[in-house]
Coordinates of C-alpha atoms and ligand atoms in Angstrom, one line a residue:
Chain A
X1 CA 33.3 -92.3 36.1
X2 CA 34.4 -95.2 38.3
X3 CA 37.2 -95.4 40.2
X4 CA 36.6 -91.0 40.7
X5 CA 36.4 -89.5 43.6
X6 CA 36.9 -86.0 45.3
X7 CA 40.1 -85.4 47.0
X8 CA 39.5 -84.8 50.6
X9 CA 39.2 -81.8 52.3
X10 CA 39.7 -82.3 56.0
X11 CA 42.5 -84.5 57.5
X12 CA 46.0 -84.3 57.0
X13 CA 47.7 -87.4 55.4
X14 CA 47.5 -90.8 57.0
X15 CA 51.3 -91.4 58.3
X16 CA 52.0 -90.8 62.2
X17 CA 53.0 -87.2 61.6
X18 CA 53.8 -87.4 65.4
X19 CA 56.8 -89.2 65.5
X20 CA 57.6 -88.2 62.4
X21 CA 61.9 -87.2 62.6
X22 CA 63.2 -83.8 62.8
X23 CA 59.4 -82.3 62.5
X24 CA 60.2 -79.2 64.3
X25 CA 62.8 -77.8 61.5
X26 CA 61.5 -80.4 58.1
X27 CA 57.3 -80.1 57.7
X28 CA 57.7 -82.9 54.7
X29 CA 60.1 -85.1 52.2
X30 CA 59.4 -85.8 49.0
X31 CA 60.9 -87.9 46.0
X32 CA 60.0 -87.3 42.2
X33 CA 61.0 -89.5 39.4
X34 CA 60.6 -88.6 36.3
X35 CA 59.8 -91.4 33.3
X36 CA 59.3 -91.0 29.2
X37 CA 57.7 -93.6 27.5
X38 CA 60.0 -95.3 24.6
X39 CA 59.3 -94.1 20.8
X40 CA 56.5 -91.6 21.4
X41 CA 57.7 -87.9 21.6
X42 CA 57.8 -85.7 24.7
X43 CA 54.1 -83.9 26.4
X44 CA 55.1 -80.9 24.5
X45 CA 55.1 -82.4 21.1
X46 CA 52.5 -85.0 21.4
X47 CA 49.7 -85.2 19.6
X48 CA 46.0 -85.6 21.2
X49 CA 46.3 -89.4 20.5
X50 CA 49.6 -89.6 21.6
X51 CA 48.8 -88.1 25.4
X52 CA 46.0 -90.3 25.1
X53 CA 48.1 -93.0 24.0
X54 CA 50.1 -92.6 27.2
X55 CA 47.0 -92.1 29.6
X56 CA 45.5 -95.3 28.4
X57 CA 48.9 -97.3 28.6
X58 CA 49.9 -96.1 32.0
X59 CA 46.3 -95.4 33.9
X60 CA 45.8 -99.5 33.6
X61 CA 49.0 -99.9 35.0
X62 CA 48.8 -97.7 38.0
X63 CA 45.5 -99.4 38.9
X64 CA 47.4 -102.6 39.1
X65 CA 50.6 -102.4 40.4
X66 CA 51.9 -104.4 43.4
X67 CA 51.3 -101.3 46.4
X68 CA 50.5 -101.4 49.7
X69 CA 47.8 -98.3 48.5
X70 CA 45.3 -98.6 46.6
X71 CA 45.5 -96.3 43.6
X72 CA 42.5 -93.8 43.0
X73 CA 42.7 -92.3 39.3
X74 CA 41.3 -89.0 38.7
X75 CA 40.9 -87.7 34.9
X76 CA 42.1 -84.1 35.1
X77 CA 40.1 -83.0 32.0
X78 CA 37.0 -84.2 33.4
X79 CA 37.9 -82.7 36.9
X80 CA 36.5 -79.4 38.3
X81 CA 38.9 -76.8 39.0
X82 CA 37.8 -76.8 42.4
X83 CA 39.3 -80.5 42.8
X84 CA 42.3 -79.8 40.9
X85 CA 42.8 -77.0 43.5
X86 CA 42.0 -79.4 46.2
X87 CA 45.1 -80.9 44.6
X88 CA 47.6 -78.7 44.2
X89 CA 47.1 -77.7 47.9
X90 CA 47.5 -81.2 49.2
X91 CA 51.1 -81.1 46.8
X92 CA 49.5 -84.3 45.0
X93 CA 49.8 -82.4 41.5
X94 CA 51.9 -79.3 40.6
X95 CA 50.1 -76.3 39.9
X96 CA 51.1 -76.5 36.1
X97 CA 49.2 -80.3 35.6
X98 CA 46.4 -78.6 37.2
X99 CA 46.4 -75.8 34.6
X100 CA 47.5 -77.3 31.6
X101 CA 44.7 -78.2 29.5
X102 CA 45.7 -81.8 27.8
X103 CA 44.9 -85.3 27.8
X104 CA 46.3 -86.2 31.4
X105 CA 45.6 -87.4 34.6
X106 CA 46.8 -88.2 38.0
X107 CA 47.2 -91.8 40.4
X108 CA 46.6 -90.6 43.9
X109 CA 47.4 -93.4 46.6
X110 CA 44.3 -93.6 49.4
X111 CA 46.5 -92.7 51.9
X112 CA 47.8 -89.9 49.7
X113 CA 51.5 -90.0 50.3
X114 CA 52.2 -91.2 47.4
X115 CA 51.1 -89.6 43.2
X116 CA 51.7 -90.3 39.8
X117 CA 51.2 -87.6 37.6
X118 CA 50.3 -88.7 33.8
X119 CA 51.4 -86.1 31.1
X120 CA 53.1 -83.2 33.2
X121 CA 56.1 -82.2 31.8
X122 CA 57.0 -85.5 31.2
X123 CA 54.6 -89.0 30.6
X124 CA 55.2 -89.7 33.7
X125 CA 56.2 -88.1 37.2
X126 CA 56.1 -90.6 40.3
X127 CA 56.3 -89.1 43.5
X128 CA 56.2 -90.0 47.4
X129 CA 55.7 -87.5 50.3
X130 CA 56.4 -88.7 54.0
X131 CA 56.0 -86.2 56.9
X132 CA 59.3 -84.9 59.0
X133 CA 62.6 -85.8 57.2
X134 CA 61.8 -89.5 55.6
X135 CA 64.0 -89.3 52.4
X136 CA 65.5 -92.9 52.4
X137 CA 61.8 -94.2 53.4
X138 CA 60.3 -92.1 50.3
X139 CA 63.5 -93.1 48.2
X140 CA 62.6 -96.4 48.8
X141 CA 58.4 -96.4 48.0
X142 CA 59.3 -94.6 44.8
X143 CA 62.4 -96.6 43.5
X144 CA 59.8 -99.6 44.1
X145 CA 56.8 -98.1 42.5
X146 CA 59.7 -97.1 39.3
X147 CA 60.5 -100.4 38.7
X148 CA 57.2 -102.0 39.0
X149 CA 56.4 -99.2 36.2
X150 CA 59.5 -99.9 34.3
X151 CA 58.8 -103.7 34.2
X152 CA 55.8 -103.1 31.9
X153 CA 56.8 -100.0 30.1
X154 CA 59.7 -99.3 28.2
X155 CA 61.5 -96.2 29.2
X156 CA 62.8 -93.6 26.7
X157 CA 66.5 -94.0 27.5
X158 CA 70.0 -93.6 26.1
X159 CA 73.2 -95.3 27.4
X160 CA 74.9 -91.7 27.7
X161 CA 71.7 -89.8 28.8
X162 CA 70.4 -92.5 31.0
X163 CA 66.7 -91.7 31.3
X164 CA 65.5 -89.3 28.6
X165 CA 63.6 -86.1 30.2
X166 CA 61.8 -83.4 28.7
X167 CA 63.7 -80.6 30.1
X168 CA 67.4 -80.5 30.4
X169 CA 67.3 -80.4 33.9
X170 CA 65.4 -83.8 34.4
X171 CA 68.0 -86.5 32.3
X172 CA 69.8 -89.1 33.8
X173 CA 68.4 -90.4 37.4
X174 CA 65.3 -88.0 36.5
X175 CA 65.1 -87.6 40.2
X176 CA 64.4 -84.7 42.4
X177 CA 64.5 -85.0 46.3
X178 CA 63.2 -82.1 48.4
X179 CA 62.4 -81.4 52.0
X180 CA 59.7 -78.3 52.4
X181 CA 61.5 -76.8 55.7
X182 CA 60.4 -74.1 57.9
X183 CA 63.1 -71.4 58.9
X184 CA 61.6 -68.9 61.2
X185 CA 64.5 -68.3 63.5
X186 CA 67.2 -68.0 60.1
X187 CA 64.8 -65.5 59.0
X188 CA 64.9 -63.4 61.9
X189 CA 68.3 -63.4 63.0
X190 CA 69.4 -62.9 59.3
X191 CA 71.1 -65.6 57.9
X192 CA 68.8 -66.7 55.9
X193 CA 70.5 -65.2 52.6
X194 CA 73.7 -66.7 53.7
X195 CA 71.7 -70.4 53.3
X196 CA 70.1 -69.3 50.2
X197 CA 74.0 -68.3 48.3
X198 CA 75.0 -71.3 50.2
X199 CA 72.0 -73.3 48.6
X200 CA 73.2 -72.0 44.9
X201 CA 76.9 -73.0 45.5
X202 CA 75.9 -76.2 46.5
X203 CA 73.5 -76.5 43.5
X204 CA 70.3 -76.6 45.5
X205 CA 66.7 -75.1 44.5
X206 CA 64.9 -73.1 47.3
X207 CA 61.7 -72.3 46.3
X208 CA 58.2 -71.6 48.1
X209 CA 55.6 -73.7 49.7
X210 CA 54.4 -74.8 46.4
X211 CA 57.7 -75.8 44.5
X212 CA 58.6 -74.0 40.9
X213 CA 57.8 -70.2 41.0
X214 CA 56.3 -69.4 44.1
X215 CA 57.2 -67.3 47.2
X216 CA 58.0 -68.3 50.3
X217 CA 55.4 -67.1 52.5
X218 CA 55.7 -68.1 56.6
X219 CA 58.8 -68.8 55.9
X220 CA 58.6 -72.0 54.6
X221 CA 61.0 -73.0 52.1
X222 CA 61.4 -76.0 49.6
X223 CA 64.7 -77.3 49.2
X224 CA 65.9 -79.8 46.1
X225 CA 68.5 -81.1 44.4
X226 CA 69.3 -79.5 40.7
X227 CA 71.6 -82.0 39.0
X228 CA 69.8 -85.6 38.4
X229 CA 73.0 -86.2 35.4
X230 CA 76.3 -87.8 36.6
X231 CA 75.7 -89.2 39.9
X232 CA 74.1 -91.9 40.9
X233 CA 70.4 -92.0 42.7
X234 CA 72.5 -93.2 46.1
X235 CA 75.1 -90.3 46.1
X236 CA 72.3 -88.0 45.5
X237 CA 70.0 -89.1 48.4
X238 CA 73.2 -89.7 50.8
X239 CA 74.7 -86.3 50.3
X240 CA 70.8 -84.7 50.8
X241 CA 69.3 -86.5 53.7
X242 CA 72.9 -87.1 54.8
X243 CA 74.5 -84.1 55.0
X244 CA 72.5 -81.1 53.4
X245 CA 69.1 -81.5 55.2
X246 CA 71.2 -82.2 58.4
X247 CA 73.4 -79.1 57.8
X248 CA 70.2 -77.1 57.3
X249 CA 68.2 -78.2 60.5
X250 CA 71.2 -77.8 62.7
X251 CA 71.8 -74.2 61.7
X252 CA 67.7 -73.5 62.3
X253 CA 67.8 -75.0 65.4
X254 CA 71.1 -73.1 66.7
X255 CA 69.7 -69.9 65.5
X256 CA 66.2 -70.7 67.8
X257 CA 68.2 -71.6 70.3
X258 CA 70.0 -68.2 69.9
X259 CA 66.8 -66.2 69.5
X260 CA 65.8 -68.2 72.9
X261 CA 68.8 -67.6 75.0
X262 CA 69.3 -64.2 74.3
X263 CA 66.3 -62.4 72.9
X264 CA 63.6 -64.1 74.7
X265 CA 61.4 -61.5 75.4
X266 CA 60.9 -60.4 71.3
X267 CA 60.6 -64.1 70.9
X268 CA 57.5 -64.7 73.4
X269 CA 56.1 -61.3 72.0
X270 CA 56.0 -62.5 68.5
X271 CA 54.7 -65.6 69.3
X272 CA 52.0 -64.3 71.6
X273 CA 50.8 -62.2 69.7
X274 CA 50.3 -64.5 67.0
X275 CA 48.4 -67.0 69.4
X276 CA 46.2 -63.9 70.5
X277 CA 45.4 -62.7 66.6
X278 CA 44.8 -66.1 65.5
X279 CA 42.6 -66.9 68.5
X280 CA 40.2 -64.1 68.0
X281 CA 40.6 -62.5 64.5
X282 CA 37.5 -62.4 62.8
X283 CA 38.9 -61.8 59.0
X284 CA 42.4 -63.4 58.4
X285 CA 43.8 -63.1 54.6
X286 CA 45.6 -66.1 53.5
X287 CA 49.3 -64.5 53.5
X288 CA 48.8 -63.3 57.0
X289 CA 47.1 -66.6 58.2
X290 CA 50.7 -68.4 57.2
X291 CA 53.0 -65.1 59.0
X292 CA 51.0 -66.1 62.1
X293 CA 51.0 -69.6 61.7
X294 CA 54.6 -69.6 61.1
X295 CA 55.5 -68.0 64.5
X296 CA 53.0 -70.0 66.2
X297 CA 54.7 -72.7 64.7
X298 CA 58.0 -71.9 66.3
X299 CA 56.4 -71.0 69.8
X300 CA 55.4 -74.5 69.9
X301 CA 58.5 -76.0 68.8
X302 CA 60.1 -74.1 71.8
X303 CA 57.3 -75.2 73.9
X304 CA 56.3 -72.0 74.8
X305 CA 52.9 -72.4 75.0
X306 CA 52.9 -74.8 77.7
X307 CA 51.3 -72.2 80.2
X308 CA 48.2 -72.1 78.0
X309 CA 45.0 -74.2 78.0
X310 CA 45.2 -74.7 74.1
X311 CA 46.5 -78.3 73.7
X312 CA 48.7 -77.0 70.1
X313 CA 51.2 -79.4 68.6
X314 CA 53.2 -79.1 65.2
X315 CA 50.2 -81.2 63.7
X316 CA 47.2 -78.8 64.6
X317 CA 49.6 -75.9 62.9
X318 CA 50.8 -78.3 59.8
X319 CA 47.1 -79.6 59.6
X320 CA 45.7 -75.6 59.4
X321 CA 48.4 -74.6 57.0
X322 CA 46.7 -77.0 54.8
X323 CA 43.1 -75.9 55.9
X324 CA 43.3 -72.5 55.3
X325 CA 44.0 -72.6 51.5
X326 CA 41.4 -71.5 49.3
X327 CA 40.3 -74.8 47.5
X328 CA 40.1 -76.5 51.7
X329 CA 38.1 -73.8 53.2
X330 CA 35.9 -73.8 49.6
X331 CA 35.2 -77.8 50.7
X332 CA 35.3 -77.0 54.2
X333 CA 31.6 -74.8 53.4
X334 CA 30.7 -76.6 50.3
X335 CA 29.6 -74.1 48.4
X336 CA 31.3 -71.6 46.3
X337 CA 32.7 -68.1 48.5
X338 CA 34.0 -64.8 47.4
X339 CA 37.3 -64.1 48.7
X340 CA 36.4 -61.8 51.4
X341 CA 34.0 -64.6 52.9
X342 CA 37.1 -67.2 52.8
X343 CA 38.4 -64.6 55.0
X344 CA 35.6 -64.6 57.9
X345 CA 35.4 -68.5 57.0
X346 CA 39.2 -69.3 57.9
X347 CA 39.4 -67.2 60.9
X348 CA 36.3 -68.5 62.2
X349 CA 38.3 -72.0 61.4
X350 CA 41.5 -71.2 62.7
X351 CA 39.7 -69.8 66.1
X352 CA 37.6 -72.9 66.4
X353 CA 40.6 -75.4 65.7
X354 CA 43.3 -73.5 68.1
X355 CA 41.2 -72.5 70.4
X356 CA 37.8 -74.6 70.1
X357 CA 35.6 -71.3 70.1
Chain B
X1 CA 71.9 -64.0 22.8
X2 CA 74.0 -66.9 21.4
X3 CA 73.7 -68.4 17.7
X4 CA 71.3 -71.4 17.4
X5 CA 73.8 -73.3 16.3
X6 CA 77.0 -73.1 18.7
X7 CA 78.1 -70.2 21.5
X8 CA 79.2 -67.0 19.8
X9 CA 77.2 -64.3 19.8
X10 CA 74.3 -63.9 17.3
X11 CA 74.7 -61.1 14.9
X12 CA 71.6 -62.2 12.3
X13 CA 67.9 -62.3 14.0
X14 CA 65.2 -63.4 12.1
X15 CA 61.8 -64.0 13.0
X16 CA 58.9 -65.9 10.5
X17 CA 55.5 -66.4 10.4
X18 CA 54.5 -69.7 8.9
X19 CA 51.4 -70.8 9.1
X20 CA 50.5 -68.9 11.8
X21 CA 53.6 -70.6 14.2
X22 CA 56.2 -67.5 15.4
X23 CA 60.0 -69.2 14.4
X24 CA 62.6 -67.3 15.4
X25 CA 66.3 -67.6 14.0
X26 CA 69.3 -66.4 15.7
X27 CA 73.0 -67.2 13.9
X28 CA 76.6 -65.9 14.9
X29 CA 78.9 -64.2 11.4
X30 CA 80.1 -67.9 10.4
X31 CA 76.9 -70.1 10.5
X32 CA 74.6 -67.0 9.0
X33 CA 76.5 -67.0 5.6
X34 CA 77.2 -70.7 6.2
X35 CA 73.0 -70.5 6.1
X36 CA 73.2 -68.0 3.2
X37 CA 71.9 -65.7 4.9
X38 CA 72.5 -61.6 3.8
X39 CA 74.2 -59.5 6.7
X40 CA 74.7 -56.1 7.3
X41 CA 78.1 -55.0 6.6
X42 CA 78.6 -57.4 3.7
X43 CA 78.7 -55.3 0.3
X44 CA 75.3 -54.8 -1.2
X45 CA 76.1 -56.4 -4.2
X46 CA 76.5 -59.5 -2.3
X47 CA 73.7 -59.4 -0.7
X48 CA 71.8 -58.6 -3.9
X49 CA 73.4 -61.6 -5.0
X50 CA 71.8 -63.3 -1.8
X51 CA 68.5 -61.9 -2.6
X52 CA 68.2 -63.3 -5.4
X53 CA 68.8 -67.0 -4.9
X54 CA 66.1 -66.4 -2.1
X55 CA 63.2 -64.4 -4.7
X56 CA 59.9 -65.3 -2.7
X57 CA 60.6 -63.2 0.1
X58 CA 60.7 -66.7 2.9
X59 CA 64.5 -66.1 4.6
X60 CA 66.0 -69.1 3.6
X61 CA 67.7 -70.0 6.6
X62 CA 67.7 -74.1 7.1
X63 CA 68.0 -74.7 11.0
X64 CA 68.3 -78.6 11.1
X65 CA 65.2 -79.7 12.3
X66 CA 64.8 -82.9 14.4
X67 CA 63.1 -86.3 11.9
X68 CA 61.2 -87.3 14.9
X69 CA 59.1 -84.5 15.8
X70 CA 60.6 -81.9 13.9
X71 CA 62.0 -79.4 17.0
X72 CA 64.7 -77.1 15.7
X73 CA 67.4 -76.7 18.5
X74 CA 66.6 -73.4 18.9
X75 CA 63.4 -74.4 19.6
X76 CA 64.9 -76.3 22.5
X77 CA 67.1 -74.0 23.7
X78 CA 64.4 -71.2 23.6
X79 CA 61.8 -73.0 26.1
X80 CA 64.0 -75.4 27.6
X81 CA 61.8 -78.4 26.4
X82 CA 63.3 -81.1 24.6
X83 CA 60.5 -82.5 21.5
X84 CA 61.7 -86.1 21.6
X85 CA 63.7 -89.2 22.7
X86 CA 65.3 -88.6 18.7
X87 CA 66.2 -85.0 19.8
X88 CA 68.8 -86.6 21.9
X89 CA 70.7 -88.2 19.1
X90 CA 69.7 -85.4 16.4
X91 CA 71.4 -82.3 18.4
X92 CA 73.9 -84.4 20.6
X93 CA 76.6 -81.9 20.3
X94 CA 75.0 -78.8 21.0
X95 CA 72.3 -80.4 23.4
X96 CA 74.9 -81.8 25.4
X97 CA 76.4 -78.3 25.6
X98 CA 73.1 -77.2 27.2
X99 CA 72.4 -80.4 29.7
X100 CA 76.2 -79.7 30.8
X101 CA 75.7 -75.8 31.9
X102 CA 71.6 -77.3 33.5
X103 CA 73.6 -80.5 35.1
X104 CA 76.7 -78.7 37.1
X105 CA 79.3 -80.2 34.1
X106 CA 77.6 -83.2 34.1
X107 CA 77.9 -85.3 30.5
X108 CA 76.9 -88.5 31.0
X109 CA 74.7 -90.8 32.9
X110 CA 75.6 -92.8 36.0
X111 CA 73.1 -94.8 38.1
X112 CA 70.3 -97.2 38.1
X113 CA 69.4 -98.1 33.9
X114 CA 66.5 -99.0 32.4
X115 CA 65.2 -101.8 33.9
X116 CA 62.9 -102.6 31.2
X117 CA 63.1 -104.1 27.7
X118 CA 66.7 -102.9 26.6
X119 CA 69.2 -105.3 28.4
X120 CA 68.0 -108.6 26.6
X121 CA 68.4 -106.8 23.5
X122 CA 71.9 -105.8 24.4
X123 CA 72.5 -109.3 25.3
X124 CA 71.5 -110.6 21.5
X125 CA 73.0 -108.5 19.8
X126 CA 76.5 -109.2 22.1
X127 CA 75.6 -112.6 21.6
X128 CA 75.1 -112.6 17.5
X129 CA 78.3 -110.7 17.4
X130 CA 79.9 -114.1 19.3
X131 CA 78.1 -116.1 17.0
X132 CA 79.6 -114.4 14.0
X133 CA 83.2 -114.7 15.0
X134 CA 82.4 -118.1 15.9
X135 CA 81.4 -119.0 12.7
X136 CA 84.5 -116.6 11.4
X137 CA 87.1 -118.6 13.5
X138 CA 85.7 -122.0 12.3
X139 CA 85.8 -121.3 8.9
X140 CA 89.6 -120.2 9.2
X141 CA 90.2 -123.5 11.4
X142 CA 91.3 -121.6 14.3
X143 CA 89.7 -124.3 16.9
X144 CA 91.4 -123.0 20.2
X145 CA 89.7 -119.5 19.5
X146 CA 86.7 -120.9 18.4
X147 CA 86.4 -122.8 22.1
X148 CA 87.1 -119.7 23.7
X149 CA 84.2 -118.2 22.1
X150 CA 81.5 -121.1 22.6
X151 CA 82.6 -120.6 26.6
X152 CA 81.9 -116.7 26.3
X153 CA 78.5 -118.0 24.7
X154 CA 77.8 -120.3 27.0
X155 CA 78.2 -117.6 29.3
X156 CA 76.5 -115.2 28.0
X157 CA 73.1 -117.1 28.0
X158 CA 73.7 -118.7 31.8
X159 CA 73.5 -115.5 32.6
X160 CA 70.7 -114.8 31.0
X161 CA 68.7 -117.6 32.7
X162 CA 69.9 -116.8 36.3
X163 CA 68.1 -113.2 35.4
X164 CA 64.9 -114.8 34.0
X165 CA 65.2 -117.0 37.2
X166 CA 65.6 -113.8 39.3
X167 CA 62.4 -112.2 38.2
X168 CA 60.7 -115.1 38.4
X169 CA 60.9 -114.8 41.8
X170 CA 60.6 -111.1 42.8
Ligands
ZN1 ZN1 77.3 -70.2 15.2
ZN2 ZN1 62.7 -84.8 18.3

């Protein structure tokens, strides 16, 4: 199996996630295409061949095209579940390519901000993730990556349809921006079902930290664009990273600065006692883990912890957020654990990351 | 639930077993007896009538069924997948009903195109359709219009090597 490897279990992804823009309100951007190969039909309908068909034709491919990253396959059938977890967590393949049970496969760039997913709902589903709010950047690497693709393979496409999709609400550009945003102080002062109707109207999907069909948990919430049909790839990604994800952030930040000016005291309270469970809980369930994270989070964005010794930024919290998923803290021991060990295991993590105890 | 086979309301339900696959039919009043397809309500001698040209027991009803891959629009419409690029073209009509109500009233395609194979082929076959009037205005001695067309032509494939220059060099 050349060319394999495991996905990595400890550091977050290799861009400066420092100076990374708007990082206090947007944790990450991402930008999906979605591609059908010409004459062959859709995941759904394909035979065994045929998926291999399309593995074979498009895995060569991916190892070779022009990038910056090197390319790492790695054969989902052959894969543990354990990796494929390792995965999903890292948001490198949804949780449905992981489950499915077909010829497929994904392309994972070195550096890991950028996938190709081979056989998910569609042949093929490019995607780039940046940290902060990096939608034009992201745009960018995957429009690139598209056409190198589209130079060697020929796209199922129709002149009225543009580019043919599996589902209905893939055609045209087949893409799909989204910014994963975290909305603590929305949340609490209420408004945040005001931005959800105000999501719908503008035909926006807000979803979970892990995209179709999950909760949002910490109060983390993905945000992307539903219509990919009748406007072009630039009015798309000028209207989101222009105006939407802007709107957004600036309503998050009023409502901190709200929650700061006026109810300070509940504010510090929340996020002290979220430093002081995570810094010496000795069993910390996965839900509860993110609650606490979440207003940690938002302590630090209003630099409140600045009177303490812990040296926390917006990367130590982003970085344990990954951590203290099942499949990291499974790699993070290296052996298999019952889910009320992964519960000692990540608050002894948490503890010795915030805290160094 | 709507009728397989355009918006009103489905009054006939049917649901088969072939082969061990779970098909389900759904028609509104005009497309059920369109199908052939007895209803309630229609007088039994009818649907006796009905019975009979169906003897074998299998309902009878013919969804169209895409040549490609063989997806039934219902099909689509129940799991929201599409089978095949041929889908497209075999349920146009209804299909695009359905993208329109997923795409915000969108109906048809605007941005970047393939940027594969397709646009040389475009290209040829604009360029055979040149030749052929070519050859048509020759042939009826209209000389002035024939001219025009060998400029179009000419045209047609400078452009062509421009874009072969072009990705030449990117
Ligand atoms: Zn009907
Ligand atoms: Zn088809």
């Amino acid at each position: 199996m050349s060319g394999q490897r495991e996905p990595r279990g400890e550091e977050h992804r290799d861009d400066d996630a420092s100076s990374a823009p708007d990082l206090d309100v947007v944790l990450s951007s991402r930008v999906r295409i979605a591609r059908n190969l010409h004459g062959l039909p859709f995941v759904n309908k394909a035979s065994e061949d045929q998926c291999e068909h399309v593995v074979k034709t498009t895995r060569h491919l991916l190892m070779h095209i022009p990038s910056n990253d090197r390319m790492i396959w790695v054969d989902l059938e052959q894969s543990s579940s354990h990796e494929r977890q390792l995965l999903v967590e890292r948001h490198l393949i949804s949780r449905q390519h992981a489950d499915n049970n077909i010829r497929r496969g994904v392309a994972v760039a070195e550096n890991e901000q950028s996938s190709v997913m081979i056989n998910e709902e569609d042949h093929v589903r490019m995607q780039v993730l940046r940290s902060g709010l990096q939608l034009s950047d992201a745009n960018e690497a995957c429009r690139s990556m598209d056409e190198s693709l589209g130079n060697h393979l020929e796209y199922a496409y129709r002149e009225r349809w543009g580019h043919l999709s599996a589902c209905p609400t893939n055609v045209g550009t087949g893409i799909r921006l989204s910014a994963m945003l975290h909305l603590p102080a929305l949340r609490l002062t209420n408004d945040i079902d005001r931005v959800r109707q105000a999501a719908k109207d503008l035909h926006l999907a807000v979803r979970g930290f892990y995209g179709e069909g999950s909760e949002s948990t910490g109060n983390f919430y993905q945000v992307s664009n539903q219509v990919t049909l009748g406007r072009s790839e630039e009015a798309i990604l000028d209207e989101f990273e222009g105006t939407i994800i802007p709107t957004l952030v600036r309503y998050e930040r009023a409502a901190r600065q709200v929650l700061f000016d006026k109810h300070r005291r509940e504010l510090e309270d929340r996020v002290f006692r979220a430093f002081g469970m995570l810094g010496t809980a000795r069993m910390l369930k996965l839900e509860e883990a993110k609650k606490l994270l979440s207003s940690l989070r938002l302590g630090v964005c209003l630099d409140m912890l600045r009177e303490t010794d812990a040296n926390i930024t917006m990367n130590t919290i982003d970085n344990l957020m990954l951590l203290v998923q099942p499949g990291h803290l499974r790699q993070h021991v290296n052996c298999t654990i019952s889910p009320e060990q992964a519960r000692g295991v990540r608050a002894d993590l948490v503890r010795q990351i915030l805290i160094g105890d | 639930m709507k009728c397989d086979m355009c918006d009103k309301p489905a009054v006939v339900h049917e649901v088969t077993i072939v082969h061990g696959v779970k098909r389900e039919v759904h028609l509104c009043v005009d497309h059920a007896s369109e199908a052939g397809v007895a209803m309630p309500g229609i007088s039994s001698s009818t649907n006796k009538l009905i019975s009979k040209f169906s003897a074998g027991g299998k309902p009878t009803v013919m969804a169209p069924r895409c040549p490609q891959c063989g997806t039934s629009f219902a099909q689509i419409r129940q799991h929201s997948l599409i089978g095949c690029p041929d889908c497209y073209d075999t349920f146009e009509e209804p299909l695009g009903r359905l993208i329109e109500r997923a795409q915000a009233g969108a109906t048809h395609h605007v941005g970047r195109e393939n940027a594969s194979v397709d646009r040389p082929s475009e290209r040829m076959q604009r360029e055979r359709r040149l030749m052929d009037s070519l050859a048509n205005a020759l042939s009826n001695e209209q000389y002035e219009r024939a001219a025009e067309i060998r400029d179009q032509i000419n045209q047609l494939s400078d452009e062509s090597q421009d874009e072969s220059l072009e990705s030449e060099t990117t």
